[in-house]
Coordinates of C-alpha atoms in Angstrom, one line a residue:
X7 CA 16.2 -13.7 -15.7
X8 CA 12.9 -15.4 -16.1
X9 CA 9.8 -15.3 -13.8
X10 CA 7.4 -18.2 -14.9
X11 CA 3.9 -18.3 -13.2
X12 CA 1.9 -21.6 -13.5
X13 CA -1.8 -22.2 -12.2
X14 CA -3.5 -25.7 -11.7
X15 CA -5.0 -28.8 -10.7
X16 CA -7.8 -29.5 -8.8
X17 CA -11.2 -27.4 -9.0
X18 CA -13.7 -28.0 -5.9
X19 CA -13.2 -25.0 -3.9
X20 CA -12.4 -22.1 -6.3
X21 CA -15.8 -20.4 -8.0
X22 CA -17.1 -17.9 -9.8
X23 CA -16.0 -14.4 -8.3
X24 CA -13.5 -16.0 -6.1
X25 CA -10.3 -13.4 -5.8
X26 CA -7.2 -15.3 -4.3
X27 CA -4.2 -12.2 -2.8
X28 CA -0.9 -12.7 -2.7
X29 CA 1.9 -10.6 -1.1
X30 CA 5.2 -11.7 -2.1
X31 CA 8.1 -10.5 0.7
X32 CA 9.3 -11.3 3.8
X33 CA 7.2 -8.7 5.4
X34 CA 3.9 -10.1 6.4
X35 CA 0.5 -8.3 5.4
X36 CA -1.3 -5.7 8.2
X37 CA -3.9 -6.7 9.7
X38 CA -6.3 -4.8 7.5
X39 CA -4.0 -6.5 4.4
X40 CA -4.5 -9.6 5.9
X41 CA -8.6 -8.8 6.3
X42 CA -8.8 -7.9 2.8
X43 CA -7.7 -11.5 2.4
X44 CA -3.9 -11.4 1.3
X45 CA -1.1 -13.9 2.0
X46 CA 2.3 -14.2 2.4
X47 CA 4.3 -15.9 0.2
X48 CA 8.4 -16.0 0.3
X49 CA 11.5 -17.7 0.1
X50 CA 11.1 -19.4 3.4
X51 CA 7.1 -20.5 2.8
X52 CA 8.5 -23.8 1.6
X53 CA 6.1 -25.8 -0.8
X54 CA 2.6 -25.1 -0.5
X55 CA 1.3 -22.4 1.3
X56 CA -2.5 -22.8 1.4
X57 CA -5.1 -19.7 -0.1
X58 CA -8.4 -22.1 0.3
X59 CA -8.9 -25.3 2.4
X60 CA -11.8 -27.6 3.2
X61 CA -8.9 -29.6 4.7
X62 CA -8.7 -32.0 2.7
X63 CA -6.1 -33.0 -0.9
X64 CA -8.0 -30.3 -3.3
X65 CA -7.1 -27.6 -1.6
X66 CA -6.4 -24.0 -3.4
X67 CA -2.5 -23.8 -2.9
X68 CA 0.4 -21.5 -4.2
X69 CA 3.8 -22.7 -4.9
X70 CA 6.8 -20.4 -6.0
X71 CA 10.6 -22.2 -6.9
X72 CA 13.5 -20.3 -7.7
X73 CA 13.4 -17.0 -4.9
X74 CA 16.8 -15.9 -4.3
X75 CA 15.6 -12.9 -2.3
X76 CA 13.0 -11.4 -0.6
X77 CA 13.8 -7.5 -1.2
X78 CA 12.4 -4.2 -0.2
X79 CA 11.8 -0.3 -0.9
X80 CA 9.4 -0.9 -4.1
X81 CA 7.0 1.9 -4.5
X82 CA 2.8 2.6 -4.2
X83 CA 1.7 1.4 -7.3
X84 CA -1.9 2.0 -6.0
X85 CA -2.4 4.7 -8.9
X86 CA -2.1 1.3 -11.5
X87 CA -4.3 -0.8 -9.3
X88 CA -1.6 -2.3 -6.9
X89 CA -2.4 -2.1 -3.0
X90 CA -1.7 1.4 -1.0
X91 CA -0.5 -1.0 2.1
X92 CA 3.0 -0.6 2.1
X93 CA 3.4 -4.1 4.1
X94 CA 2.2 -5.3 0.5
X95 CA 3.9 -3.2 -2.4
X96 CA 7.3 -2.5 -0.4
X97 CA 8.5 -5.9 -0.1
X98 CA 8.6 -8.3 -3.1
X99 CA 10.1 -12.0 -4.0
X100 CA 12.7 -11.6 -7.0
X101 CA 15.0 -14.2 -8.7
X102 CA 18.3 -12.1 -8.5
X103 CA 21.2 -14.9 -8.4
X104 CA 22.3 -15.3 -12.1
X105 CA 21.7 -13.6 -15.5
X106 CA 19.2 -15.8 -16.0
X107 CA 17.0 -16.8 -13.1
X108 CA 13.7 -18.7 -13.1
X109 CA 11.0 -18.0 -10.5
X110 CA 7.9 -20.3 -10.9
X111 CA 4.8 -20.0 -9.4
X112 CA 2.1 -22.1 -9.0
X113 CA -1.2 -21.7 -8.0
X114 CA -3.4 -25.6 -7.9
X115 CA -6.8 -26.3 -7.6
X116 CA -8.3 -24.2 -9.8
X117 CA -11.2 -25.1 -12.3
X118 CA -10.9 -25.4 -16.3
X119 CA -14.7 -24.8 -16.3
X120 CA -14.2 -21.1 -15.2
X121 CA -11.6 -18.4 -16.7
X122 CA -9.2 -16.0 -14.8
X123 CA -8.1 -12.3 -14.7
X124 CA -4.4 -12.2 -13.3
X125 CA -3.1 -8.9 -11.8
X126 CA 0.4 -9.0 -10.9
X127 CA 3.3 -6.1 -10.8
X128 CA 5.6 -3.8 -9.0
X129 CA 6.8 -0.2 -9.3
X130 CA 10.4 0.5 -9.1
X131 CA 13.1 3.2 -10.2
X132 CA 16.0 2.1 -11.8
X133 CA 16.7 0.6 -15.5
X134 CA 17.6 -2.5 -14.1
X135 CA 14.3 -3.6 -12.9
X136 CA 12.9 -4.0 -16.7
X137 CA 11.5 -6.7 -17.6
X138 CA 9.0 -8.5 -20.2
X139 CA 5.9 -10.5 -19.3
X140 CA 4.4 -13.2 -21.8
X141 CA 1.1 -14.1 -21.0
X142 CA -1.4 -16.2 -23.4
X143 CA 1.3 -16.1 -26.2
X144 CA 1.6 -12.0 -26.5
X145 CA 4.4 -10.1 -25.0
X146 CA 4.2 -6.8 -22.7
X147 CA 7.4 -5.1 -22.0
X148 CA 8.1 -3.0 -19.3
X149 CA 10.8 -0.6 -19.3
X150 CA 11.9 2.5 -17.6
X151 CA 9.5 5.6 -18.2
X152 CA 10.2 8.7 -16.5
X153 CA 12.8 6.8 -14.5
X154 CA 10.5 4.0 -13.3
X155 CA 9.4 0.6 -14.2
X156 CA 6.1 -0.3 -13.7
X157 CA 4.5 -3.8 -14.8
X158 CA 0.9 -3.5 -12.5
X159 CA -1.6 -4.8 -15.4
X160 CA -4.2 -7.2 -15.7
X161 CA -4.5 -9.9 -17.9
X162 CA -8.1 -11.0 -18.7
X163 CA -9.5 -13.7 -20.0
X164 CA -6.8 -16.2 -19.2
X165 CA -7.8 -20.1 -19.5
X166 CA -6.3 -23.3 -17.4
X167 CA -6.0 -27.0 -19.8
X168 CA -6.1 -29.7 -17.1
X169 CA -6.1 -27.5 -14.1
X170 CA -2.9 -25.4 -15.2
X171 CA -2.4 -21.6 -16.7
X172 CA 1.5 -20.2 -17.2
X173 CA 3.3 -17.0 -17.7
X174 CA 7.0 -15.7 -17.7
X175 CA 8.5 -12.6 -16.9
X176 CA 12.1 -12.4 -18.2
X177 CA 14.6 -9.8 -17.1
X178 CA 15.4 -7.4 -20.3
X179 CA 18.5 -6.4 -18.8
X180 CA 20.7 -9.8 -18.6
X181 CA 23.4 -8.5 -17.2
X182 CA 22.7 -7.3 -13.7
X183 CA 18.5 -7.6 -14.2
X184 CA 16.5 -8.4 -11.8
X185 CA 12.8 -9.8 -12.1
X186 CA 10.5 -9.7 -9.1
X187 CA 6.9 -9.4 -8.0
X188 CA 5.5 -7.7 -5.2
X189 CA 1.7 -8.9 -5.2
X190 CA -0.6 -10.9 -7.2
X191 CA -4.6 -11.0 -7.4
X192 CA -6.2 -13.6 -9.7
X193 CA -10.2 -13.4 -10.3
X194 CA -11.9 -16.6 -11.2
X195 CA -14.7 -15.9 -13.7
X196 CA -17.5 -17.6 -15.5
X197 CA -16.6 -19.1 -19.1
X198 CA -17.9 -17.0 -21.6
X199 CA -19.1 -18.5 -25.1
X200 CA -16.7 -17.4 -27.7
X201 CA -19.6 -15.7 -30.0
X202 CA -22.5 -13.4 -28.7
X203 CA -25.4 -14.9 -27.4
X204 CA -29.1 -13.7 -26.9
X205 CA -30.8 -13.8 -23.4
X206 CA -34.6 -14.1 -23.2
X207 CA -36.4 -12.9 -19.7
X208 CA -38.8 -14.0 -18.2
X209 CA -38.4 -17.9 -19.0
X210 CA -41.9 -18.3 -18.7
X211 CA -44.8 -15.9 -19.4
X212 CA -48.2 -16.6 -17.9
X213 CA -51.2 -14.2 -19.7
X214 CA -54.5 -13.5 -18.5
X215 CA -57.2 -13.0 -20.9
X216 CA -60.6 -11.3 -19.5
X217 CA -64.0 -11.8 -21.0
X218 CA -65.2 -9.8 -23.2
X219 CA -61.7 -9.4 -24.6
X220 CA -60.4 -12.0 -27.4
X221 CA -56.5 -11.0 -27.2
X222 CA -54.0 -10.2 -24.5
X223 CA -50.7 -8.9 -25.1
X224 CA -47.5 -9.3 -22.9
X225 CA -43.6 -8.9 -23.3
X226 CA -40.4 -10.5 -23.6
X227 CA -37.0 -8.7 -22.9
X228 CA -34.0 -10.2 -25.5
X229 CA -30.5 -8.6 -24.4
X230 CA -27.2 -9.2 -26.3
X231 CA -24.2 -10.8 -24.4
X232 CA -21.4 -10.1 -25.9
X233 CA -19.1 -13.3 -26.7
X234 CA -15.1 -14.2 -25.4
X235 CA -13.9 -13.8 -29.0
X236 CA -16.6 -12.3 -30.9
X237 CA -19.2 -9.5 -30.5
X238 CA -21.2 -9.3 -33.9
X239 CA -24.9 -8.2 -34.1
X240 CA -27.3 -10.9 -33.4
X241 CA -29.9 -11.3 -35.9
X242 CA -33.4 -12.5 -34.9
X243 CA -34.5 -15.0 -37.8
X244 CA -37.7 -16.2 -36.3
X245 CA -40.2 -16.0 -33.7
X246 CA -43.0 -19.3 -33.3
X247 CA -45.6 -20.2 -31.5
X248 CA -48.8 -21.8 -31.9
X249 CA -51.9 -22.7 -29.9
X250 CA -53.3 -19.1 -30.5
X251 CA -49.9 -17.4 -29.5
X252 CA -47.6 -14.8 -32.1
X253 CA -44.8 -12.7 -31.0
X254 CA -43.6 -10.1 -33.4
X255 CA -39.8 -7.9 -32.9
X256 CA -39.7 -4.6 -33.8
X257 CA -35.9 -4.6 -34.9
X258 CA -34.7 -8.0 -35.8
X259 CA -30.9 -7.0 -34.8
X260 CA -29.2 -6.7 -31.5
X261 CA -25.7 -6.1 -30.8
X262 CA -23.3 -3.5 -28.8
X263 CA -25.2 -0.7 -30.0
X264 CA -28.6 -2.2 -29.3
X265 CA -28.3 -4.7 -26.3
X266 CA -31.8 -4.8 -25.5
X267 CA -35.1 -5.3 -26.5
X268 CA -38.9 -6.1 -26.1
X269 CA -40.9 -8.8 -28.3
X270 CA -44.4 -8.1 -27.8
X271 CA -46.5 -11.6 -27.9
X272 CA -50.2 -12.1 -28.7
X273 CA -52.9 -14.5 -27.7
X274 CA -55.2 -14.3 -30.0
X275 CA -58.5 -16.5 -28.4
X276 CA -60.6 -16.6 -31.9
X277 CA -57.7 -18.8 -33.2
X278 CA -58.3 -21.4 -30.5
X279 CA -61.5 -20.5 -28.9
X280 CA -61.3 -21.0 -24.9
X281 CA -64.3 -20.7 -22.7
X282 CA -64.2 -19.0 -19.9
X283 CA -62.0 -21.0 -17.3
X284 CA -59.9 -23.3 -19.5
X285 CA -56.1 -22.4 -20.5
X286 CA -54.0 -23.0 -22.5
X287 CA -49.9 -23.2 -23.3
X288 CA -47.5 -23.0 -26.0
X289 CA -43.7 -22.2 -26.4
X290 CA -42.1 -19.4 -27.8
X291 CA -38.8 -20.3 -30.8
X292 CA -36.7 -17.7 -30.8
X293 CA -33.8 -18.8 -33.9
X294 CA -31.3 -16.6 -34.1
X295 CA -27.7 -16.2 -35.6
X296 CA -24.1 -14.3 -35.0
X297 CA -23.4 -12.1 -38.1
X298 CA -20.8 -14.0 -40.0
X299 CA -22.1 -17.5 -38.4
X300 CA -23.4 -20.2 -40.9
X301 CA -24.7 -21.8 -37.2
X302 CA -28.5 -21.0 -35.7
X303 CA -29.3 -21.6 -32.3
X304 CA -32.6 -21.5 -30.6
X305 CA -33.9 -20.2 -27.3
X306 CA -37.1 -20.8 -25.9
X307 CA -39.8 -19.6 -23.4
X308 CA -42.8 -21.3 -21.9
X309 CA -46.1 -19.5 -22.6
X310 CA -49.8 -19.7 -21.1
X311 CA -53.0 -17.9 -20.9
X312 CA -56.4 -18.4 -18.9
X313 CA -59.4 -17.1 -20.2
X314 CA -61.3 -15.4 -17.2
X315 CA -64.4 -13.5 -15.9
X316 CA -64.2 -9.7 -16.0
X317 CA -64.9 -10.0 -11.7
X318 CA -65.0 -6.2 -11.6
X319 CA -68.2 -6.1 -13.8
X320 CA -69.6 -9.3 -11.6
X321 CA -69.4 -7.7 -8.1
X322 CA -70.9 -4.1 -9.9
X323 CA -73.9 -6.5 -11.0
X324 CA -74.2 -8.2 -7.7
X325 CA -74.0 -5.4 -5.6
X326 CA -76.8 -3.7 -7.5
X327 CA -79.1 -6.6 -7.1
X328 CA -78.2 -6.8 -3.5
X329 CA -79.2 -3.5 -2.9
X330 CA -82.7 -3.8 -2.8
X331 CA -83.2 -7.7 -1.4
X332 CA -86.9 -8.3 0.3
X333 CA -87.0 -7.9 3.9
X334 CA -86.4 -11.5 5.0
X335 CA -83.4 -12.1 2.8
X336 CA -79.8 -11.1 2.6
X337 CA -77.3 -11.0 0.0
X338 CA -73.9 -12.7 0.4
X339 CA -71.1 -12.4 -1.5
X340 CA -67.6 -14.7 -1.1
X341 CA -64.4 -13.8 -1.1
X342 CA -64.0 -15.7 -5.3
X343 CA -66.7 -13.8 -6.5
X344 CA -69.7 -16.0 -5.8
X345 CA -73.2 -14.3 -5.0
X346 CA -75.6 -16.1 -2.8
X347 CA -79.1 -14.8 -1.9
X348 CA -80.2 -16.4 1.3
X349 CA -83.6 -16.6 2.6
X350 CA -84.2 -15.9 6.5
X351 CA -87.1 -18.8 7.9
X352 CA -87.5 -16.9 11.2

């Protein structure tokens, strides 16, 4: 008795965080099943029965061959993650016919780009519901424990080559076995780089330097992402800049013990020598590397500073002066800074 499940195709409509439900039986979802977004499938559905649509070829679609029987009486298997809606765990699609049965399920119009968790399962007493799932080359039995089978588990991680993604679920009992499914969720999610990677925030940082003061200081947050296959410790290598900038790390390592921190950057005027108005601009190298990576890779940040009058100390000064003007004039001062002292003709 195999179960085969294949995803594929087409990838216009499903995105990131997309979650497509599906309850296999011949008892439709509730309305509140059906609101949380699942669908039917069984032996009657036919081909195609659609999960997303912008009504035209590339829709989302799910495809089962092979259901001999739409069957009830499976059991909550909300405690492993499974729905508590018994219009969704009771009632399952199984391939029941011969010792060696083949359901197929295919999902199409799904995106390479992106990778998928896959929850799929059923709970059910009785020896003769065992059965053994192979997904992404590595097989998960599930036999009876404490007089039940239950195969609710999620597989992560799982990629589609040219639009298609596959896994079977053969019957361990040949004689008399039967292999079925009573709902399936799969999550698209964003492609992860196989090694770590480093994250640099803001992506640019603007600086404000104030007269009498010759250097400013602001910050940079690095955080670790952990990578798809591997999560070594990053280690910073370098950090450049020029046109009066420097940017210093505390701790030159990040990784899952350490996922964040702050590089503190300098402008240093006396290197470049602005006048009060003018700016400048530069950009931050940050060259890293994956422990146990011969490769470095580069991020980078846009950085500026503009040299500015201390205002504060300008309107102290001008309102001094203007405290005391001659009878026929008035002080005046704009909403930029500027002082005027006006003289009154009449």
């Amino acid at each position: 008795m195999v179960l085969a499940l294949a995803v594929g195709a087409q990838a216009s409509l499903i995105s990131n965080g997309d979650e497509l439900k599906i309850d296999f039986g011949n008892t439709a979802p509730s309305s509140s099943a059906a609101a949380d977004g699942y669908v039917q499938y069984n032996s009657t559905s036919g081909e195609a029965v659609v999960l997303m649509t912008d009504g035209a070829e590339d829709d989302v679609t799910i495809t089962v061959t092979g259901v001999d029987g739409n069957y009830v009486n499976h059991l909550d298997g909300s405690a492993s993650g499974g729905s508590s809606d018994a219009t969704v765990y009771a009632d399952h699609a199984a391939g029941n016919g011969n010792d060696d049965d083949i359901l197929t399920i295919i999902i199409s119009g799904l995106d390479d780009a992106l990778t998928y968790d896959l929850f799929a399962g059923m709970l059910r007493d009785g020896e003769a519901w065992e059965h053994m799932y192979t997904v992404g080359g590595a097989d998960y039995d599930y036999t009876l424990v404490g007089g039940y089978v239950n195969s609710y588990n999620t597989y992560s991680g799982m990629s589609s080559s040219g639009g298609v993604l596959s896994f079977t679920v053969d019957d361990i009992t040949d004689v008399g076995g039967i292999a079925s499914i009573a709902e399936m969720r799969l999550t698209a999610r964003e492609r992860l780089p196989d090694g770590a990677t480093l994250s640099l925030a803001p992506s640019t940082l603007s600086l404000d330097l104030v007269a009498p003061d010759t250097t400013v200081d602001g910050t940079i947050t690095a955080s670790y992402i952990a990578g798809a296959v591997s999560s070594n410790d990053i280690e910073i290598i370098s950090l450049t800049a020029d046109a009066g900038f420097t940017a210093v790390a505390s701790d030159p390592a990040l990784g899952p013990a350490n996922t964040e921190e702050e590089f503190t950057v300098t402008f240093d005027n006396a290197a470049i020598g602005l006048v009060i108005g003018e700016s400048t601009n530069s950009t931050l190298a940050v060259t890293w590397t994956e422990a146990g990576s011969s490769v470095t890779n580069t991020e980078t940040i846009a950085l500026d500073v503009t040299y500015d009058e201390d205002l504060a100390e300008f309107w102290t000064i001008a309102l001094d002066f203007g405290a005391i003007p001659p009878a026929n004039h008035f002080n005046e001062i704009s909403a930029d800074g500027t002082y005027s002292s006006l003289v009154r003709l009449s």
